[in-house]
PDB file of C-alpha atoms in Angstrom:
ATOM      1  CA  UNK A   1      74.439  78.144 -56.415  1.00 93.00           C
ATOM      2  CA  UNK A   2      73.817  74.758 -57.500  1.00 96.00           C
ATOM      3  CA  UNK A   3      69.971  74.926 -57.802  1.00 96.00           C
ATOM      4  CA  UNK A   4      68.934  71.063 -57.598  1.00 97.00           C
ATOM      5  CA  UNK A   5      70.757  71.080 -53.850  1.00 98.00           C
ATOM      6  CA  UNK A   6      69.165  74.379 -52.837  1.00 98.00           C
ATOM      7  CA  UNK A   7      65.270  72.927 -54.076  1.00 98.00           C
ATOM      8  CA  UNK A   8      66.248  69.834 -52.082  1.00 98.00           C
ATOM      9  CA  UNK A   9      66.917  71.737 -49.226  1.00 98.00           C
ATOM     10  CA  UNK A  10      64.166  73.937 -49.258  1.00 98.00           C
ATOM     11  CA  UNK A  11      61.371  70.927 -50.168  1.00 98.00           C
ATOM     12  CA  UNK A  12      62.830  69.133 -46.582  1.00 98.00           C
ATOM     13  CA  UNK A  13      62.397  72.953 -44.799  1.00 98.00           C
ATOM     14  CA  UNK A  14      58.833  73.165 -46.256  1.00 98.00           C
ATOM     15  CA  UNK A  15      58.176  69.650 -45.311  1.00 98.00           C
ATOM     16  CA  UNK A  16      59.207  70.008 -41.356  1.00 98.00           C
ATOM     17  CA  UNK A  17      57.153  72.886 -41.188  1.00 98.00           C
ATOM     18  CA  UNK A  18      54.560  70.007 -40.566  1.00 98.00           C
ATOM     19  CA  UNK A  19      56.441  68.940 -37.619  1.00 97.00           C
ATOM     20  CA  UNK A  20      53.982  72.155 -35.804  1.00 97.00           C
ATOM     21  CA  UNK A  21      50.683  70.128 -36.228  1.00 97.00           C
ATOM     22  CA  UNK A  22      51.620  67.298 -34.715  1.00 96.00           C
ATOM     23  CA  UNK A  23      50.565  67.745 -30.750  1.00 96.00           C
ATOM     24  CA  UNK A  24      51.628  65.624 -27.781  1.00 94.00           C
ATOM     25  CA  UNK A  25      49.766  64.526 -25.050  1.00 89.00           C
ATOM     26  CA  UNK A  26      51.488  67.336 -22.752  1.00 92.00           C
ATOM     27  CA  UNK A  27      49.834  70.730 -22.779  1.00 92.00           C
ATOM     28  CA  UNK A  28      51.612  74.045 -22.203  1.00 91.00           C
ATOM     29  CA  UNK A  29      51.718  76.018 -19.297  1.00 87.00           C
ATOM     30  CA  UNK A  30      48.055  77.323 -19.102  1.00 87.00           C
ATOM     31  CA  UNK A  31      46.723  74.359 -20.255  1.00 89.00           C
ATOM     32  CA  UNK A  32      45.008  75.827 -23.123  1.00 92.00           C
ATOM     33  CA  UNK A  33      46.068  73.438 -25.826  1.00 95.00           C
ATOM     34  CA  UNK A  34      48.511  70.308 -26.432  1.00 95.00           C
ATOM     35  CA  UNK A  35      52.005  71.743 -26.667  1.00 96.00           C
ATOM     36  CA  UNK A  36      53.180  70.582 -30.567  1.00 97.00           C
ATOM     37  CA  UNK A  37      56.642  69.068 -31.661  1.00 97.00           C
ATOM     38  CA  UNK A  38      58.292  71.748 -32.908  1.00 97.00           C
ATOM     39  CA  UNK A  39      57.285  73.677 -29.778  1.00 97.00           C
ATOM     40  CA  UNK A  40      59.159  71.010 -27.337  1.00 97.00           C
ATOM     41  CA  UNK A  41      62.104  70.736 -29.618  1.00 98.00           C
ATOM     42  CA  UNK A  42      62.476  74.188 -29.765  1.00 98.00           C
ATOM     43  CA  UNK A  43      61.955  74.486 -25.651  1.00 98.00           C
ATOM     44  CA  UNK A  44      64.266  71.154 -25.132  1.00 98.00           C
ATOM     45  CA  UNK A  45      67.276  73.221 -27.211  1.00 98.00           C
ATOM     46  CA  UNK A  46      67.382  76.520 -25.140  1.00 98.00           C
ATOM     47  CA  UNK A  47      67.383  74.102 -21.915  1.00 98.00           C
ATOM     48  CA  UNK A  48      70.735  72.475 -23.109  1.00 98.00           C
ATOM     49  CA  UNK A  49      72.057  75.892 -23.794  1.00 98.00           C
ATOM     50  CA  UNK A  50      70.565  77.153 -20.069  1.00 98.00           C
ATOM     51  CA  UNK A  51      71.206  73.768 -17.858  1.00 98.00           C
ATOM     52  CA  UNK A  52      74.496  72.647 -19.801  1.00 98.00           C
ATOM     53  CA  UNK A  53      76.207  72.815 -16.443  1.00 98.00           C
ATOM     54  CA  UNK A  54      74.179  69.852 -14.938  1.00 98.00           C
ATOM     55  CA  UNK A  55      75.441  67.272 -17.198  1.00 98.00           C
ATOM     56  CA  UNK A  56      77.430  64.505 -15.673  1.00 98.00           C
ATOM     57  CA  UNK A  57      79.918  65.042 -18.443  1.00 98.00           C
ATOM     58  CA  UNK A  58      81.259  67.867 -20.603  1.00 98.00           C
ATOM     59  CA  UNK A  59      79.283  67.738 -24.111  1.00 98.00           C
ATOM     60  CA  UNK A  60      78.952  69.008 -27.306  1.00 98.00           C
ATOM     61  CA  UNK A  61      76.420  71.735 -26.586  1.00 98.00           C
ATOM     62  CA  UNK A  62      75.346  72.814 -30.408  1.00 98.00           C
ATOM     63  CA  UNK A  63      75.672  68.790 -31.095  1.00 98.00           C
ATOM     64  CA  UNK A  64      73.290  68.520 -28.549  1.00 98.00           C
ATOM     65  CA  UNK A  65      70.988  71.512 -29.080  1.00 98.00           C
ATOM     66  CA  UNK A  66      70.640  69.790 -32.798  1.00 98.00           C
ATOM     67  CA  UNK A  67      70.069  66.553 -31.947  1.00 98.00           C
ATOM     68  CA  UNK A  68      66.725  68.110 -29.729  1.00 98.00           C
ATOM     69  CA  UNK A  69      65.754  69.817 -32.755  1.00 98.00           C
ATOM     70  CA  UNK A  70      65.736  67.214 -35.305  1.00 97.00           C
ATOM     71  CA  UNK A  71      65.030  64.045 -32.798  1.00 96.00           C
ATOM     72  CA  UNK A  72      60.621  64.685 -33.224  1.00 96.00           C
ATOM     73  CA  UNK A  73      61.044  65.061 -36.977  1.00 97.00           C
ATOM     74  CA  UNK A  74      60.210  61.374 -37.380  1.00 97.00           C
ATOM     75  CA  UNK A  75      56.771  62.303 -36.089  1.00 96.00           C
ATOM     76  CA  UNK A  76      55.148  64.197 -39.158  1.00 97.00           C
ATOM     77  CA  UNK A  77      54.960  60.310 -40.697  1.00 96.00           C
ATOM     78  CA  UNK A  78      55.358  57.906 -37.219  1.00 92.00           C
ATOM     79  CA  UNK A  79      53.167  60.143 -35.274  1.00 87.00           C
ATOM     80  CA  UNK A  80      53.507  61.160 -31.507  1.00 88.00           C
ATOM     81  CA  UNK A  81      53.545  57.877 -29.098  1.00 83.00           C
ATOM     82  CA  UNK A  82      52.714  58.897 -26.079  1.00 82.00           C
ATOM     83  CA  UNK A  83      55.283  58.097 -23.180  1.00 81.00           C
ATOM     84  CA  UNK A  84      52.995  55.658 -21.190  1.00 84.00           C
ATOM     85  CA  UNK A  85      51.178  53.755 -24.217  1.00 79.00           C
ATOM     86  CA  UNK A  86      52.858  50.454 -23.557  1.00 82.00           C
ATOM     87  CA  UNK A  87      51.342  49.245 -26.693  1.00 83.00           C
ATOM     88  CA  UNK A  88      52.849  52.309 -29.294  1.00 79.00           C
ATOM     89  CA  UNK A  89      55.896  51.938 -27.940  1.00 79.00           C
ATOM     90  CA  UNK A  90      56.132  48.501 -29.259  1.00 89.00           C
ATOM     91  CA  UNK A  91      55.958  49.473 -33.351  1.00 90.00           C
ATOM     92  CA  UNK A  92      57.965  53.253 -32.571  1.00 88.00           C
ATOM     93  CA  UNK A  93      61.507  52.620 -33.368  1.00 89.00           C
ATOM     94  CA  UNK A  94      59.954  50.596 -36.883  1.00 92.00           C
ATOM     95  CA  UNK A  95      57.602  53.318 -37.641  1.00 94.00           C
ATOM     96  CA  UNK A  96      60.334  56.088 -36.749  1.00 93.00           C
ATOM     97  CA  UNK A  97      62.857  54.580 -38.571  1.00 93.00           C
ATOM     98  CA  UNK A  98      60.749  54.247 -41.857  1.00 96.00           C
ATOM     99  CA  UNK A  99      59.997  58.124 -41.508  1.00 95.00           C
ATOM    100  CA  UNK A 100      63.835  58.715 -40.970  1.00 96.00           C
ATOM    101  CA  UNK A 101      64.688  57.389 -44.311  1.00 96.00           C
ATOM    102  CA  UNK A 102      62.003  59.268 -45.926  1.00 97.00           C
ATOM    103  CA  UNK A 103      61.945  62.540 -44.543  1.00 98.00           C
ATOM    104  CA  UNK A 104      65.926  62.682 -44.030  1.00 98.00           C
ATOM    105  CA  UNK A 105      66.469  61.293 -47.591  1.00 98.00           C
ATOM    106  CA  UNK A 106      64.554  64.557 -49.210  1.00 98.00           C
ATOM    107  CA  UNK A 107      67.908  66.356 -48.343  1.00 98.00           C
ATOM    108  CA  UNK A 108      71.100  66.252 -50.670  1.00 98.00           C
ATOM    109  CA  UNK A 109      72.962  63.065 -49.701  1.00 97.00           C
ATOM    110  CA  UNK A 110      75.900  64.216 -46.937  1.00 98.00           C
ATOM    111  CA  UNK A 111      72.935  66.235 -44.997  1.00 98.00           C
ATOM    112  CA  UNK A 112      70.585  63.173 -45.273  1.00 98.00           C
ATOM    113  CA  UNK A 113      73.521  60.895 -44.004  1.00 98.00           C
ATOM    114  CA  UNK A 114      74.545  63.636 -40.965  1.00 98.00           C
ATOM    115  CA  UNK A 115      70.996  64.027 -39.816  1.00 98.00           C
ATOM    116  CA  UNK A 116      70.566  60.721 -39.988  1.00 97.00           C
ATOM    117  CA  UNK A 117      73.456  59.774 -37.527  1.00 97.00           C
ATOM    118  CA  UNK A 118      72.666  62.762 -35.178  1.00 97.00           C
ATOM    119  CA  UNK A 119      68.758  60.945 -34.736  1.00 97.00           C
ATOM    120  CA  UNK A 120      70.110  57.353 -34.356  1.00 97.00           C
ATOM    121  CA  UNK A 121      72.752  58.756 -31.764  1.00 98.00           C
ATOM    122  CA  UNK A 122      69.959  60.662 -30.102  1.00 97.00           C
ATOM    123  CA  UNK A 123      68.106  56.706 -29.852  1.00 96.00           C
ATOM    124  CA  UNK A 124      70.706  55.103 -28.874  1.00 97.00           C
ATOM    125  CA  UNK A 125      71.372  57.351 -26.098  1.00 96.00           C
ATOM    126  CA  UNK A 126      75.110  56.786 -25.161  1.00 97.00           C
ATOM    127  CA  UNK A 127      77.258  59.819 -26.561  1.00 98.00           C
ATOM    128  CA  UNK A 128      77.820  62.669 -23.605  1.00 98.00           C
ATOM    129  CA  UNK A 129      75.139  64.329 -26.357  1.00 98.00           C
ATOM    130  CA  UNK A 130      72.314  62.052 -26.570  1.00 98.00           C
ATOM    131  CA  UNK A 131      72.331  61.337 -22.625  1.00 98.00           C
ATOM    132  CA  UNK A 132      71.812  65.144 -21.768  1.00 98.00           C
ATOM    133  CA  UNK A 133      69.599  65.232 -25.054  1.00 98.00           C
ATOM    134  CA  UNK A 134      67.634  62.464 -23.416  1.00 97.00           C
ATOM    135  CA  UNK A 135      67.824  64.394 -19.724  1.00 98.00           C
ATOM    136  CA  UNK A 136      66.076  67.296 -21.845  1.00 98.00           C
ATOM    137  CA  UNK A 137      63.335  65.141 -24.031  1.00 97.00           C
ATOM    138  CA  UNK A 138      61.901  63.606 -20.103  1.00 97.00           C
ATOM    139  CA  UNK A 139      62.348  67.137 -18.041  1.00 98.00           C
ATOM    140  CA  UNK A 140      60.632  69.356 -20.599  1.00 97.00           C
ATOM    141  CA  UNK A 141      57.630  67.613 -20.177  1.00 96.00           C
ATOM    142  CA  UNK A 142      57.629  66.598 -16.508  1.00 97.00           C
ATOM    143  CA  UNK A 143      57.824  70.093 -16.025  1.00 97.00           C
ATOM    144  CA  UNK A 144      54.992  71.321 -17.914  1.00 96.00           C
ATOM    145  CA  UNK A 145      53.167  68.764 -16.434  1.00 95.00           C
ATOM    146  CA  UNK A 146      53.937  70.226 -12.848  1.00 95.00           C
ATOM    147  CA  UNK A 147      52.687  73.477 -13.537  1.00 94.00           C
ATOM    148  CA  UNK A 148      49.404  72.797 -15.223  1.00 93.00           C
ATOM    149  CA  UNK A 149      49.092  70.852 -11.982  1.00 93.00           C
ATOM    150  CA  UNK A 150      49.494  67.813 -12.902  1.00 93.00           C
ATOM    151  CA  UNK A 151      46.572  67.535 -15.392  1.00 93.00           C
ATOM    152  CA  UNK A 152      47.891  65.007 -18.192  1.00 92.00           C
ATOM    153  CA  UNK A 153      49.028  62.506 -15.548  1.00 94.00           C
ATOM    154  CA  UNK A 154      45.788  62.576 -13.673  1.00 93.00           C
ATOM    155  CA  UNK A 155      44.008  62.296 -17.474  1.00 90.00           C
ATOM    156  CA  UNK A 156      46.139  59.498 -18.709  1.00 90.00           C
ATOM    157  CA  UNK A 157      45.905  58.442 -14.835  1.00 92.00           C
ATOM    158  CA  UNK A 158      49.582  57.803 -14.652  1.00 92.00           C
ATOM    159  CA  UNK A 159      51.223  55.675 -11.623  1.00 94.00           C
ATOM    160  CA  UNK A 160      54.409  56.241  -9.849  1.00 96.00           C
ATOM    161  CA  UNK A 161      56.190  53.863 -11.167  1.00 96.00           C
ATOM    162  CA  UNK A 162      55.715  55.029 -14.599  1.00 94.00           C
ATOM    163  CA  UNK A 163      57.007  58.208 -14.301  1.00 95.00           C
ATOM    164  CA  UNK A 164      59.943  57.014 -12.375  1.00 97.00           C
ATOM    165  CA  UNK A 165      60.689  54.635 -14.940  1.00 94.00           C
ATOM    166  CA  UNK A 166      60.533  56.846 -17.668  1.00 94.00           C
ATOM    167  CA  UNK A 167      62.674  59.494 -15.270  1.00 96.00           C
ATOM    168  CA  UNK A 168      65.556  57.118 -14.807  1.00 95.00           C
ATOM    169  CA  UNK A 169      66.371  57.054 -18.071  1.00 94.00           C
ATOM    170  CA  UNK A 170      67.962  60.779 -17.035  1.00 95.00           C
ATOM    171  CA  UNK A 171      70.010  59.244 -14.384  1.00 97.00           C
ATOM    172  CA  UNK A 172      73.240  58.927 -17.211  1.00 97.00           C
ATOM    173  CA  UNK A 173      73.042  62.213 -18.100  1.00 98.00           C
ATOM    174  CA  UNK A 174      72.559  64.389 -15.306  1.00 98.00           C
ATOM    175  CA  UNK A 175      72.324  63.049 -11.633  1.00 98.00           C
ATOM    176  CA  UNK A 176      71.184  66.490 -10.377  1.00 98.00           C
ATOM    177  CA  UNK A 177      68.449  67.046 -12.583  1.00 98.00           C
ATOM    178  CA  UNK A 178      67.493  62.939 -11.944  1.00 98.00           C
ATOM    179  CA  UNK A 179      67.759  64.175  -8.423  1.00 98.00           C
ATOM    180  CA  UNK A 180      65.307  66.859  -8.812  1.00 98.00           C
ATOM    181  CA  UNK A 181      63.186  65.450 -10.785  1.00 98.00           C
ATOM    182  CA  UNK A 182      62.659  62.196  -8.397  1.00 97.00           C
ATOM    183  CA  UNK A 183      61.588  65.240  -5.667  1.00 97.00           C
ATOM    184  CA  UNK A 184      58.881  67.042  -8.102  1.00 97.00           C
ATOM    185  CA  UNK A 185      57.858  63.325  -8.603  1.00 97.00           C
ATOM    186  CA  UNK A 186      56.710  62.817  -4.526  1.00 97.00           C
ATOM    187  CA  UNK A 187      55.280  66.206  -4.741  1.00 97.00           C
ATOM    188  CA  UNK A 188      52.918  65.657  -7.192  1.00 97.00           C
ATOM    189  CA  UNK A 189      51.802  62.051  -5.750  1.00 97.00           C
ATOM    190  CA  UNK A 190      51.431  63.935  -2.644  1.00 97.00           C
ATOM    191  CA  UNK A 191      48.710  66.428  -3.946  1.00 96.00           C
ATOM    192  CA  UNK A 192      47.215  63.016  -5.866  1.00 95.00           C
ATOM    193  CA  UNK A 193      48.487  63.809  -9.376  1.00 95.00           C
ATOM    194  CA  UNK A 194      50.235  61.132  -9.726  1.00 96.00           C
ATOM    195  CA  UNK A 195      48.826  57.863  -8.393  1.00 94.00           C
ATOM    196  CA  UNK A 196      50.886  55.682  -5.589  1.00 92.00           C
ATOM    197  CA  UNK A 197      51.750  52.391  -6.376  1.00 75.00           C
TER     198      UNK A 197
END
């Protein structure tokens, strides 16, 4: 065992453990807290595994499943942007990209360099991967949002055309889940938690 890659190793395990106190603006099911990072990473990878069939293209599905687990990491140092704060969204990819280097660079130098590709593929969003990656990162929480009622869009009070937006992004990667998603979308403007346009 060569001991200096091992500590490496086990310093970045240690240090994504923080990746569990850092808690989005989405709540789980019950509503009884925020859901955390490592919580919707974790939920976003069995969903590839479970909904692989929906993508628009055949995919890498552990490529995939990794990408979902690593692609929040950033967060411990950037911090969660919410998906409707027009004004975080501005400085993410610069503060995400400074925490990449960091966090990713604690490993031994061919694991810092793969992880770092697999998080700037996941960004750019164009491999079969990343699309259905993406599909995953804006269905997990759309759900969760349905069944706690819609509570963190009427908090945030969130319009249509948000959620759409944000929703369309999916479109590439799986045209039946965009589909379904674009119904559970009316249905909660219907019942008012989501606002019209």
């Amino acid at each position: 065992m060569d001991i200096e890659r091992f500590k490496k190793q086990i310093d970045f395990v240690l240090e994504i453990d923080k990746e569990k106190e850092i808690y989005r603006q989405t709540h789980i099911s019950d509503y009884k807290r925020q859901e955390n990072d490592a919580e919707h990473a974790w939920h976003m990878a069995i969903m590839i595994y479970l909904l692989r069939e929906y993508a628009n293209e055949k995919f890498d599905v552990t490529k995939a499943m990794m990408m979902a687990l690593i692609h929040d990491i950033v967060e411990i140092d950037a911090g969660d942007t919410y998906a409707y704060d027009t004004e975080g969204l501005k400085t993410r990819a610069e503060r995400e990209k400074k925490a990449a280097d960091r966090i990713f660079s604690m490993l031994p130098e061919e694991q810092c360099d793969e992880l770092k590709l697999l998080f700037n593929e996941f960004e750019e969003g164009k491999s079969p991967e990343a699309k259905f990656a993406r599909v995953m990162d804006n269905f997990q929480p759309l759900l969760l949002n349905d069944l706690n009622g819609g509570k963190d869009w009427q908090k945030h009070k969130v319009r249509k055309e948000q959620v759409v937006a944000r929703q369309n992004k999916s479109r590439p990667g799986s045209q039946e889940i965009w589909e379904y998603t674009m119904r559970l979308i009316e249905e909660n403007v219907q019942k008012g938690n989501i606002k019209n346009d």
